[in-house]
Amino acid sequence: MSLPPEKASELKQLIQQQLSKMDVHGRIREVLAETIREELGPDQQHLSTEDLIKALRRRGIIDDVMKELNFVTDNVEQELSSSPKQPVGFDKQSTFKKSDGTRMADPTTMLSISDPVHMVLIKTDIFGETTLVASYFLEWRSVLGSEDGVTSLTVELMGVGTESKVSVGILNIKFEMYPPLSQTLSQEVVNTQLALERQKTAEKERLFLVYAKQWWREYLQIRPSHNSRLVKIFAQDENGINRPVCSYVKPLGAGRLLDTPRQAARFVNVLGYERAPVIGGGGKQEQWCTLLAFLCRNKGDCEDHANLLCSLLLGYGLEAFVCVGTKAKGVPHAWVMTCGTDGTVTFWESLTGHRYIHKPASPDESPLAEQPKPLYPYRTIGCVFNHHMFLGNCQPSDAVEACVFDLSDESKWKPMSEEAIKSVCAPGATTSLPPFPPLCASTVDASVTSNEIEMQLRLLVSEHRKDLGLTTVWEDQLSYLLSPALASYEFERTTSISAGNEEFQDAIRRAVPDGHTFKGFPIHFVYRNARRAFATCLRSPFCEEIICCRGDQVRLAVRVRVFTYPESACAVWIMFACKYRSVL
């Protein structure tokens, strides 16, 4: 690190003032004279710098000086925190602390890093559909006790959800430390540390469970009807392990992959929606996925979407919470809420990307007065939470439209102790989930993929019309003119601002001759399977009318536009169009 000349001069002046204040020069002279008398013979009066430093250190003078010098490190820490992390080791989730730019942390320091390696096994079929097979948290620190820095493990991978007790396979793993450790720990030390952490974890989980039970009893004493509200304190992950819901949310930065909170909402929206599979009848299967498992398979339930969106909004510096409640017909649901500094409460629907401003019903108006019907689909709300707060709704009515979202008012929202939540959910806590790795940039080439899907759709349309005894004539220029409309639709989904439609409509009017009719049908998908998309389009009567168009001088057009997002998520827009001469 190099200091600017003016900073270096200022630092020298401060050190000189401190040395003068402590009379260090006088003490050095005394030590020098004493050392020459005691340690050097009469025939050797030369004193080296090393001899002087040893004498000063032996008498504690150097230690006294360093204790008196207090360095202000706020700016340095801020600068370091904004610089890119330099991972050392084998796992992008575990960033080992380094003493400097060339040496890895010592084994003792690494032994204190309790974050496991999270491994997710995904199966992808020939159509690109993904299935979560296994999720495993691997304890890697046994390698620290290996003499040669290499160790092998055999782990049994279990299924997920309802199959979490069923083995899906055996995985052989070989660990190697790179660069090699200069010294290793004994296996006994490693085992002792792991055993102590397990005891500590179990005790923290026990204490939090005791506290949660007490909190729930107090919540029920406020009003017996609270027992029917959706107050979700714990949730099962993909491995069937009960975790505090706050552990599923952590502030998450998107780097340069997503520029705005609304773009982040769009990214979460284009991830597929899939409810956890249920064997047999009954209610909804309980399964909240960890962030890594959710993103690896690129689809999940509404809770997974809400947790990810809340994490991203927290990363953008917003005060965001996951809301747990119901929507129409009492269906359990989860969405996201942000609280502005001006008191504005905004609901974010993670499955659609829509935003709604909450305007509570006025308590001063007559009950007979007609209240404006809310635009959002939510009916009741039981609790809200993020990574360090959990609040239960204790207002007389849990109807969303009647709720006041002043979360600091404990007469309306009963909070859990932040210290209790921190003990089991804070980063670094042995009970919390490991740090989430940064989002990955898309590996999908938008132009190539758009062309591939478009050519496949042209072939499918031509074959479909051939089966109906119809010929197919494509007009490339008309297909090209559909591009601005698709870009406009995606822009509107991301920003809620409509733009560019005027130019598109003007171009279409010019391209369609007098006496001709134009019809267009846009549709949106979050997958890239052309055959599946075509089958869905045919279920729309309007789209089928375009694809199966009969008439004079029929010209068909199709345009596909793929918009890529992190983790290879895609928004796929397709527009079918036709023009033909109207015949009376």
Coordinates of C-alpha atoms in Angstrom, one line a residue:
M1 CA 0.0 0.0 0.0
S2 CA 1.4 3.4 -1.0
L3 CA 0.4 6.7 0.7
P4 CA 0.1 10.0 -1.1
P5 CA 3.0 12.4 -0.2
E6 CA 0.8 14.7 1.9
K7 CA -0.5 11.7 3.9
A8 CA 3.0 10.3 4.4
S9 CA 4.2 13.7 5.7
E10 CA 1.2 13.9 8.1
L11 CA 1.9 10.4 9.4
K12 CA 5.5 11.2 10.1
Q13 CA 4.5 14.4 12.0
L14 CA 2.1 12.4 14.1
I15 CA 4.7 9.7 14.9
Q16 CA 7.3 12.5 15.8
Q17 CA 4.8 14.1 18.2
Q18 CA 4.1 10.8 19.9
L19 CA 7.8 10.0 20.2
S20 CA 8.5 13.4 21.8
K21 CA 5.5 13.0 24.1
M22 CA 6.8 9.7 25.5
D23 CA 10.5 10.9 25.6
V24 CA 11.4 7.9 23.5
H25 CA 14.6 9.5 22.4
G26 CA 15.8 9.9 25.9
R27 CA 15.0 6.3 26.8
I28 CA 16.8 5.1 23.7
R29 CA 19.9 7.0 24.7
E30 CA 19.8 5.4 28.2
V31 CA 19.4 1.9 26.7
L32 CA 22.2 2.6 24.3
A33 CA 24.6 3.7 27.0
E34 CA 23.6 0.8 29.3
T35 CA 24.0 -1.7 26.5
I36 CA 27.4 -0.5 25.5
R37 CA 28.5 -0.7 29.1
E38 CA 27.0 -4.1 29.9
E39 CA 26.9 -6.1 26.7
L40 CA 29.9 -4.9 24.8
G41 CA 33.4 -5.5 25.8
P42 CA 36.0 -2.7 26.1
D43 CA 37.5 -3.8 22.8
Q44 CA 34.1 -3.7 20.9
Q45 CA 32.3 -0.4 21.1
H46 CA 30.3 -0.8 17.8
L47 CA 26.6 -1.3 18.3
S48 CA 24.5 -2.7 15.3
T49 CA 20.9 -1.7 14.6
E50 CA 19.8 -5.3 15.3
D51 CA 21.5 -5.2 18.8
L52 CA 19.7 -1.9 19.6
I53 CA 16.3 -3.3 18.5
K54 CA 16.8 -6.4 20.6
A55 CA 17.7 -4.3 23.7
L56 CA 14.6 -2.0 23.1
R57 CA 12.3 -5.0 22.7
R58 CA 13.7 -6.7 25.8
R59 CA 13.0 -3.7 28.0
G60 CA 9.4 -3.3 26.6
I61 CA 9.9 0.1 25.0
I62 CA 8.7 -1.0 21.5
D63 CA 5.6 -2.6 23.0
D64 CA 4.8 0.6 25.0
V65 CA 5.1 2.7 21.8
M66 CA 2.8 0.4 19.8
K67 CA 0.2 0.4 22.6
E68 CA 0.1 4.2 22.6
L69 CA -0.4 4.5 18.8
N70 CA -4.1 4.1 18.0
F71 CA -4.9 3.7 14.3
V72 CA -8.2 4.7 12.8
T73 CA -9.2 1.9 10.4
D74 CA -12.7 2.7 9.4
N75 CA -11.7 4.0 6.0
V76 CA -9.3 1.2 5.4
E77 CA -11.9 -1.4 6.2
Q78 CA -14.4 0.3 4.0
E79 CA -11.9 0.3 1.1
L80 CA -11.0 -3.4 1.6
S81 CA -14.6 -4.4 1.8
S82 CA -15.4 -2.9 -1.6
S83 CA -12.4 -4.7 -3.2
P84 CA -13.0 -8.0 -4.9
K85 CA -12.6 -11.1 -2.7
Q86 CA -9.7 -13.4 -3.4
P87 CA -10.8 -17.0 -2.7
V88 CA -8.1 -19.4 -1.6
G89 CA -8.8 -23.1 -1.6
F90 CA -11.2 -25.4 -3.4
D91 CA -14.7 -24.0 -2.8
K92 CA -16.1 -20.7 -4.1
Q93 CA -18.4 -20.5 -1.1
S94 CA -15.5 -20.5 1.4
T95 CA -13.1 -17.6 1.2
F96 CA -10.3 -18.2 3.6
K97 CA -8.8 -15.3 5.4
K98 CA -5.3 -14.4 4.3
S99 CA -2.5 -12.8 6.3
D100 CA -1.1 -11.1 3.2
G101 CA -1.2 -11.4 -0.5
T102 CA 1.0 -14.5 -0.8
R103 CA 0.3 -16.7 2.2
M104 CA -2.8 -18.7 3.1
A105 CA -4.2 -18.6 6.6
D106 CA -2.7 -21.0 9.0
P107 CA -4.5 -24.4 9.8
T108 CA -5.7 -23.1 13.2
T109 CA -7.5 -20.2 11.6
M110 CA -9.0 -22.4 8.9
L111 CA -10.2 -24.8 11.6
S112 CA -12.4 -22.0 13.0
I113 CA -14.2 -21.6 9.6
S114 CA -17.3 -23.6 10.3
D115 CA -19.0 -23.1 6.9
P116 CA -19.6 -26.4 5.1
V117 CA -19.3 -27.0 1.4
H118 CA -22.8 -27.1 0.0
M119 CA -23.2 -29.6 -2.9
V120 CA -26.3 -29.8 -5.0
L121 CA -27.0 -32.7 -7.5
I122 CA -29.3 -31.8 -10.4
K123 CA -30.7 -34.1 -13.1
T124 CA -31.4 -32.6 -16.5
D125 CA -33.5 -34.5 -19.1
I126 CA -33.2 -34.2 -22.9
F127 CA -35.8 -31.4 -22.9
G128 CA -33.8 -29.3 -20.5
E129 CA -36.1 -29.9 -17.5
T130 CA -34.2 -30.1 -14.2
T131 CA -34.9 -32.1 -11.1
L132 CA -33.3 -31.7 -7.7
V133 CA -31.8 -35.1 -6.7
A134 CA -29.8 -34.4 -3.6
S135 CA -28.5 -31.5 -1.4
Y136 CA -25.5 -32.2 0.9
F137 CA -23.6 -30.1 3.3
L138 CA -20.0 -31.5 3.4
E139 CA -17.7 -31.0 6.4
W140 CA -14.3 -30.3 4.7
R141 CA -12.0 -29.7 7.7
S142 CA -10.9 -33.3 8.1
V143 CA -8.3 -32.4 5.4
L144 CA -6.6 -30.1 8.0
G145 CA -5.5 -33.2 9.9
S146 CA -4.1 -35.1 7.0
E147 CA -0.3 -35.4 7.0
D148 CA 0.1 -34.9 3.2
G149 CA -2.8 -32.4 2.9
V150 CA -4.9 -35.0 0.9
T151 CA -7.8 -37.0 2.2
S152 CA -10.6 -39.0 0.7
L153 CA -14.2 -39.3 1.8
T154 CA -17.2 -41.4 0.9
V155 CA -20.6 -39.8 1.5
E156 CA -24.1 -41.2 1.1
L157 CA -26.4 -38.8 -0.7
M158 CA -30.0 -38.8 0.4
G159 CA -33.0 -37.7 -1.7
V160 CA -35.0 -34.5 -1.1
G161 CA -38.5 -33.7 0.1
T162 CA -40.6 -36.8 0.7
E163 CA -37.6 -38.9 -0.3
S164 CA -35.1 -37.3 2.2
K165 CA -34.7 -40.7 4.0
V166 CA -34.0 -42.6 0.8
S167 CA -30.5 -43.1 -0.5
V168 CA -29.8 -41.9 -4.1
G169 CA -26.2 -42.9 -4.3
I170 CA -22.6 -42.9 -3.0
L171 CA -20.2 -40.1 -3.8
N172 CA -16.4 -40.5 -3.5
I173 CA -14.6 -37.2 -2.8
K174 CA -10.9 -36.4 -2.7
F175 CA -9.7 -33.3 -0.9
E176 CA -6.4 -31.6 -1.5
M177 CA -5.2 -28.4 0.0
Y178 CA -3.6 -26.0 -2.4
P179 CA -1.2 -24.5 -1.8
P180 CA -0.1 -27.3 0.6
L181 CA -0.1 -26.4 4.3
S182 CA 3.2 -25.7 5.9
Q183 CA 2.1 -27.6 9.0
T184 CA -1.0 -29.8 9.7
L185 CA -3.1 -30.3 12.8
S186 CA -3.5 -33.6 14.6
Q187 CA -6.7 -35.5 13.8
E188 CA -7.5 -35.4 17.5
V189 CA -7.5 -31.6 17.5
V190 CA -9.8 -31.5 14.4
N191 CA -12.2 -34.0 15.9
T192 CA -12.3 -32.2 19.2
Q193 CA -13.1 -28.9 17.5
L194 CA -15.9 -30.5 15.4
A195 CA -17.4 -32.2 18.5
L196 CA -17.3 -28.9 20.5
E197 CA -19.1 -27.1 17.6
R198 CA -21.8 -29.8 17.4
Q199 CA -22.4 -29.4 21.1
K200 CA -22.5 -25.6 20.8
T201 CA -24.9 -25.9 17.8
A202 CA -27.2 -28.2 19.6
E203 CA -27.3 -25.9 22.7
K204 CA -28.1 -22.8 20.6
E205 CA -30.8 -24.7 18.7
R206 CA -32.3 -25.9 22.0
L207 CA -32.3 -22.4 23.5
F208 CA -33.9 -20.9 20.4
L209 CA -36.6 -23.6 20.4
V210 CA -37.4 -22.9 24.1
Y211 CA -37.5 -19.2 23.3
A212 CA -39.8 -19.7 20.2
K213 CA -42.2 -21.8 22.3
Q214 CA -42.4 -19.1 24.9
W215 CA -42.9 -16.4 22.2
W216 CA -45.7 -18.5 20.7
R217 CA -47.5 -18.9 24.0
E218 CA -47.3 -15.2 24.6
Y219 CA -48.7 -14.6 21.1
L220 CA -51.6 -16.9 21.7
Q221 CA -52.4 -15.2 25.0
I222 CA -53.0 -11.9 23.1
R223 CA -55.9 -13.3 21.2
P224 CA -57.0 -17.0 21.0
S225 CA -57.8 -16.5 17.3
H226 CA -54.1 -16.1 16.6
N227 CA -53.9 -19.9 16.5
S228 CA -55.4 -19.9 13.0
R229 CA -53.0 -17.3 11.6
L230 CA -50.1 -18.2 9.3
V231 CA -47.2 -17.4 11.7
K232 CA -44.3 -19.4 10.3
I233 CA -41.3 -19.6 12.6
F234 CA -39.7 -22.8 11.3
A235 CA -39.7 -24.3 7.8
Q236 CA -38.3 -27.6 6.4
D237 CA -35.6 -27.4 3.8
E238 CA -35.1 -29.8 0.9
N239 CA -33.5 -32.3 3.3
G240 CA -36.4 -32.3 5.7
I241 CA -34.5 -30.3 8.3
N242 CA -36.4 -27.7 10.3
R243 CA -34.7 -24.3 10.1
P244 CA -35.8 -20.8 11.4
V245 CA -37.3 -19.0 8.5
C246 CA -35.0 -16.1 9.0
S247 CA -32.0 -18.4 8.0
Y248 CA -33.4 -18.6 4.4
V249 CA -32.9 -14.8 3.8
K250 CA -29.6 -13.0 3.6
P251 CA -28.6 -9.8 1.9
L252 CA -27.4 -10.7 -1.6
G253 CA -25.6 -8.5 -4.1
A254 CA -25.9 -9.1 -7.8
G255 CA -22.7 -7.3 -8.8
R256 CA -23.0 -6.0 -12.3
L257 CA -25.5 -8.7 -13.4
L258 CA -28.6 -6.8 -12.2
D259 CA -28.7 -3.0 -12.1
T260 CA -32.0 -2.2 -10.3
P261 CA -34.4 -3.7 -7.8
R262 CA -37.0 -3.9 -10.5
Q263 CA -34.6 -5.8 -12.7
A264 CA -33.9 -8.1 -9.8
A265 CA -37.7 -8.7 -9.4
R266 CA -37.9 -9.6 -13.1
F267 CA -35.0 -12.0 -12.8
V268 CA -36.8 -13.8 -9.9
N269 CA -40.0 -13.8 -11.9
V270 CA -38.5 -15.6 -14.9
L271 CA -37.3 -18.5 -12.7
G272 CA -39.8 -21.3 -13.0
Y273 CA -42.6 -21.9 -10.6
E274 CA -43.1 -25.5 -9.3
R275 CA -44.8 -26.7 -6.2
A276 CA -43.1 -29.4 -4.1
P277 CA -44.4 -32.8 -5.2
V278 CA -46.9 -34.5 -3.0
I279 CA -47.4 -38.2 -2.6
G280 CA -51.1 -39.0 -2.0
G281 CA -53.8 -36.5 -1.0
G282 CA -53.8 -33.9 1.7
G283 CA -52.4 -30.4 2.0
K284 CA -49.4 -28.7 0.4
Q285 CA -46.1 -30.4 0.8
E286 CA -43.7 -28.5 3.1
Q287 CA -40.4 -27.7 1.4
W288 CA -38.4 -24.5 1.4
C289 CA -35.3 -24.7 -0.7
T290 CA -32.0 -23.2 0.2
L291 CA -30.9 -20.5 -2.2
L292 CA -28.3 -22.6 -3.9
A293 CA -30.6 -25.6 -4.5
F294 CA -33.3 -23.2 -5.8
L295 CA -31.0 -21.5 -8.3
C296 CA -29.3 -24.7 -9.4
R297 CA -32.6 -26.2 -10.6
N298 CA -33.9 -22.8 -11.8
K299 CA -37.4 -23.3 -10.4
G300 CA -39.2 -23.5 -7.0
D301 CA -42.3 -22.7 -5.0
C302 CA -43.5 -19.2 -4.1
E303 CA -41.5 -19.2 -0.8
D304 CA -38.3 -19.9 -2.7
H305 CA -39.0 -17.0 -5.1
A306 CA -39.9 -14.7 -2.2
N307 CA -36.8 -15.5 -0.2
L308 CA -34.6 -14.8 -3.2
L309 CA -36.3 -11.6 -4.0
C310 CA -36.1 -10.4 -0.4
S311 CA -32.4 -11.2 -0.3
L312 CA -31.7 -9.2 -3.5
L313 CA -33.8 -6.2 -2.3
L314 CA -31.9 -6.3 1.0
G315 CA -28.7 -6.3 -1.0
Y316 CA -29.9 -3.1 -2.8
G317 CA -30.2 -1.4 0.7
L318 CA -34.0 -1.6 0.9
E319 CA -35.9 -2.5 4.1
A320 CA -37.4 -5.7 2.8
F321 CA -39.4 -8.5 4.4
V322 CA -40.9 -11.8 3.3
C323 CA -44.7 -11.9 4.1
V324 CA -46.5 -15.1 4.9
G325 CA -50.2 -15.2 4.5
T326 CA -53.0 -16.2 2.1
K327 CA -54.4 -15.1 -1.2
A328 CA -57.8 -15.9 -2.8
K329 CA -59.7 -18.9 -1.4
G330 CA -57.4 -19.1 1.6
V331 CA -54.4 -20.5 -0.4
P332 CA -51.2 -20.1 1.6
H333 CA -48.8 -17.7 -0.1
A334 CA -45.6 -15.8 0.4
W335 CA -44.6 -12.4 -1.2
V336 CA -42.2 -9.5 -0.4
M337 CA -42.8 -6.2 1.2
T338 CA -40.6 -3.1 1.3
C339 CA -41.0 -0.2 3.7
G340 CA -39.9 3.2 2.4
T341 CA -38.4 6.0 4.5
D342 CA -41.6 8.0 3.9
G343 CA -43.8 5.3 5.2
T344 CA -44.8 3.9 1.8
V345 CA -45.4 0.1 1.9
T346 CA -44.9 -1.7 -1.4
F347 CA -45.8 -5.3 -2.1
W348 CA -43.7 -7.3 -4.6
E349 CA -45.2 -10.4 -6.1
S350 CA -42.2 -12.6 -6.8
L351 CA -44.0 -14.9 -9.2
T352 CA -45.0 -12.2 -11.6
G353 CA -42.8 -9.2 -10.8
H354 CA -45.8 -7.0 -10.2
R355 CA -45.6 -4.2 -7.6
Y356 CA -48.5 -2.9 -5.5
I357 CA -48.7 0.1 -3.2
H358 CA -50.5 -0.7 0.0
K359 CA -53.1 1.8 1.2
P360 CA -54.7 0.7 4.4
A361 CA -58.4 1.3 5.0
S362 CA -59.1 4.5 6.9
P363 CA -60.2 3.7 10.5
D364 CA -62.0 7.1 10.8
E365 CA -64.4 6.4 8.0
S366 CA -67.8 4.8 8.6
P367 CA -67.9 1.0 8.3
L368 CA -70.7 1.5 5.7
A369 CA -68.5 3.7 3.6
E370 CA -67.3 1.9 0.4
Q371 CA -63.6 1.3 0.5
P372 CA -61.5 1.1 -2.7
K373 CA -60.9 -2.5 -3.7
P374 CA -57.2 -3.4 -3.4
L375 CA -55.4 -4.3 -6.6
Y376 CA -53.1 -6.9 -4.9
P377 CA -54.3 -10.6 -4.6
Y378 CA -53.4 -11.0 -1.0
R379 CA -56.1 -11.6 1.6
T380 CA -54.5 -12.3 5.0
I381 CA -51.0 -11.9 6.6
G382 CA -49.7 -13.7 9.6
C383 CA -46.1 -12.7 9.9
V384 CA -43.2 -10.9 8.2
F385 CA -39.5 -11.6 8.5
N386 CA -36.0 -11.0 7.1
H387 CA -32.5 -12.0 8.0
H388 CA -32.6 -10.5 11.5
M389 CA -36.2 -9.7 12.3
F390 CA -39.4 -11.7 12.8
L391 CA -42.7 -10.1 13.6
G392 CA -46.1 -11.7 14.2
N393 CA -49.3 -9.8 13.2
C394 CA -51.3 -9.2 16.4
Q395 CA -53.8 -6.7 15.0
P396 CA -57.5 -7.4 15.5
S397 CA -57.9 -8.4 11.8
D398 CA -55.3 -10.2 9.7
A399 CA -56.8 -8.9 6.5
V400 CA -54.1 -7.3 4.5
E401 CA -56.2 -4.3 3.4
A402 CA -57.0 -3.5 7.1
C403 CA -53.4 -3.9 8.4
V404 CA -51.2 -1.1 9.4
F405 CA -47.5 -1.9 8.7
D406 CA -45.9 0.2 11.4
L407 CA -43.5 -2.6 12.4
S408 CA -42.1 -0.5 15.3
D409 CA -45.5 -0.6 17.0
E410 CA -45.4 -3.7 19.3
S411 CA -49.2 -3.4 19.8
K412 CA -49.6 -4.3 16.2
W413 CA -46.6 -6.5 15.5
K414 CA -45.1 -8.7 18.1
P415 CA -41.3 -9.0 17.5
M416 CA -39.0 -11.8 18.3
S417 CA -35.7 -11.0 20.1
E418 CA -33.1 -10.0 17.5
E419 CA -30.4 -11.4 19.7
A420 CA -32.2 -14.8 19.7
I421 CA -32.5 -14.7 15.9
K422 CA -28.9 -13.7 15.6
S423 CA -27.7 -16.6 17.7
V424 CA -28.9 -19.1 15.1
C425 CA -29.2 -17.1 11.8
A426 CA -26.3 -14.6 11.8
P427 CA -23.5 -15.2 9.3
G428 CA -20.8 -17.3 10.8
A429 CA -23.2 -19.0 13.3
T430 CA -22.6 -22.7 13.3
T431 CA -26.4 -23.2 12.8
S432 CA -26.8 -20.9 9.9
L433 CA -26.6 -21.8 6.2
P434 CA -23.2 -21.3 4.5
P435 CA -22.5 -18.0 2.7
F436 CA -24.2 -17.9 -0.7
P437 CA -21.8 -17.7 -3.7
P438 CA -22.2 -14.8 -6.1
L439 CA -24.7 -15.1 -8.9
C440 CA -23.3 -16.5 -12.1
A441 CA -23.6 -14.7 -15.5
S442 CA -25.8 -16.3 -18.1
T443 CA -24.1 -18.9 -20.4
V444 CA -27.0 -18.6 -22.9
D445 CA -26.3 -16.8 -26.2
A446 CA -29.5 -14.7 -26.7
S447 CA -29.1 -14.3 -30.4
V448 CA -28.2 -17.9 -31.2
T449 CA -31.0 -19.2 -29.0
S450 CA -33.6 -16.8 -30.4
N451 CA -32.7 -18.0 -34.0
E452 CA -32.8 -21.7 -33.0
I453 CA -36.2 -21.4 -31.4
E454 CA -37.6 -19.3 -34.3
M455 CA -36.5 -21.8 -36.9
Q456 CA -37.9 -24.7 -34.9
L457 CA -41.3 -22.9 -34.6
R458 CA -41.3 -22.2 -38.4
L459 CA -40.9 -25.9 -39.0
L460 CA -43.6 -26.8 -36.5
V461 CA -46.1 -24.3 -38.0
S462 CA -45.3 -25.5 -41.6
E463 CA -45.9 -29.1 -40.6
H464 CA -49.1 -28.3 -38.7
R465 CA -50.5 -26.3 -41.7
K466 CA -49.4 -29.1 -44.1
D467 CA -51.5 -31.6 -42.0
L468 CA -54.5 -29.2 -42.5
G469 CA -53.9 -29.1 -46.3
L470 CA -52.6 -25.5 -46.2
T471 CA -49.5 -24.0 -47.8
T472 CA -47.2 -21.8 -45.8
V473 CA -45.5 -18.6 -47.0
W474 CA -43.2 -16.8 -44.6
E475 CA -42.5 -13.1 -44.9
D476 CA -39.1 -12.3 -43.3
Q477 CA -39.5 -8.5 -43.3
L478 CA -42.8 -8.8 -41.4
S479 CA -41.1 -11.1 -38.9
Y480 CA -38.3 -8.5 -38.4
L481 CA -40.9 -5.8 -37.8
L482 CA -42.2 -7.7 -34.7
S483 CA -38.9 -7.3 -32.8
P484 CA -39.6 -3.8 -31.4
A485 CA -42.9 -5.0 -29.9
L486 CA -41.1 -7.9 -28.1
A487 CA -38.4 -5.6 -26.7
S488 CA -41.2 -3.2 -25.6
Y489 CA -43.0 -6.0 -23.8
E490 CA -39.9 -7.0 -21.9
F491 CA -39.1 -3.4 -21.0
E492 CA -42.6 -2.9 -19.6
R493 CA -42.3 -6.1 -17.5
T494 CA -39.1 -4.9 -16.0
T495 CA -39.8 -1.2 -15.4
S496 CA -43.7 -1.0 -15.5
I497 CA -43.2 1.7 -18.2
S498 CA -44.7 1.2 -21.7
A499 CA -42.6 2.5 -24.5
G500 CA -42.0 2.0 -28.2
N501 CA -45.5 0.8 -29.2
E502 CA -46.2 3.9 -31.3
E503 CA -43.2 3.1 -33.6
F504 CA -44.2 -0.6 -33.9
Q505 CA -47.8 0.3 -34.8
D506 CA -46.7 2.8 -37.4
A507 CA -44.3 0.3 -39.0
I508 CA -47.1 -2.4 -39.2
R509 CA -49.5 0.1 -40.8
R510 CA -46.9 0.8 -43.5
A511 CA -46.2 -2.9 -44.0
V512 CA -49.8 -4.0 -44.4
P513 CA -51.3 -2.9 -47.8
D514 CA -54.8 -1.4 -48.0
G515 CA -57.5 -4.0 -48.1
H516 CA -55.4 -6.4 -46.0
T517 CA -55.8 -7.5 -42.4
F518 CA -53.1 -8.0 -39.8
K519 CA -53.3 -10.1 -36.7
G520 CA -50.6 -10.6 -34.1
F521 CA -50.4 -12.8 -30.9
P522 CA -47.5 -12.3 -28.4
I523 CA -46.9 -14.8 -25.6
H524 CA -44.3 -15.2 -22.9
F525 CA -42.4 -18.3 -21.6
V526 CA -39.6 -18.9 -19.1
Y527 CA -38.3 -22.0 -20.8
R528 CA -36.6 -22.6 -24.2
N529 CA -38.5 -25.8 -25.4
A530 CA -39.9 -24.8 -28.8
R531 CA -42.2 -27.9 -29.1
R532 CA -43.7 -27.3 -25.6
A533 CA -44.2 -23.6 -26.4
F534 CA -45.9 -24.4 -29.7
A535 CA -48.3 -26.8 -28.0
T536 CA -49.2 -24.1 -25.4
C537 CA -49.8 -21.6 -28.2
L538 CA -52.2 -23.9 -30.0
R539 CA -54.4 -24.0 -26.9
S540 CA -55.2 -20.3 -27.4
P541 CA -58.1 -19.9 -29.9
F542 CA -56.7 -16.5 -31.1
C543 CA -53.2 -17.9 -31.7
E544 CA -54.6 -21.0 -33.5
E545 CA -56.6 -18.7 -35.7
I546 CA -53.4 -17.0 -36.8
I547 CA -51.4 -20.3 -37.3
C548 CA -54.2 -21.9 -39.2
C549 CA -55.1 -18.7 -41.2
R550 CA -57.0 -19.3 -44.5
G551 CA -57.5 -16.6 -47.1
D552 CA -56.1 -14.8 -50.1
Q553 CA -52.4 -13.9 -50.1
V554 CA -51.8 -15.2 -46.6
R555 CA -48.3 -14.3 -45.3
L556 CA -47.1 -15.6 -41.9
A557 CA -44.5 -14.3 -39.6
V558 CA -43.0 -15.4 -36.3
R559 CA -40.4 -13.7 -34.1
V560 CA -38.6 -15.0 -31.1
R561 CA -36.6 -12.8 -28.7
V562 CA -34.7 -14.4 -25.7
F563 CA -33.7 -12.1 -22.9
T564 CA -31.1 -13.6 -20.6
Y565 CA -30.7 -13.1 -16.9
P566 CA -28.2 -14.5 -14.3
E567 CA -28.0 -18.2 -13.6
S568 CA -29.0 -18.8 -17.3
A569 CA -32.6 -17.8 -16.6
C570 CA -34.4 -16.6 -19.7
A571 CA -37.5 -14.6 -20.6
V572 CA -38.7 -15.9 -24.0
W573 CA -41.1 -13.8 -26.0
I574 CA -42.8 -15.2 -29.1
M575 CA -45.1 -13.4 -31.5
F576 CA -47.0 -15.1 -34.3
A577 CA -48.5 -12.8 -36.9
C578 CA -50.3 -13.1 -40.3
K579 CA -51.6 -10.7 -42.9
Y580 CA -54.1 -11.5 -45.6
R581 CA -56.4 -9.8 -48.1
S582 CA -59.8 -9.4 -46.8
V583 CA -62.5 -11.0 -49.0
L584 CA -66.1 -10.1 -48.4

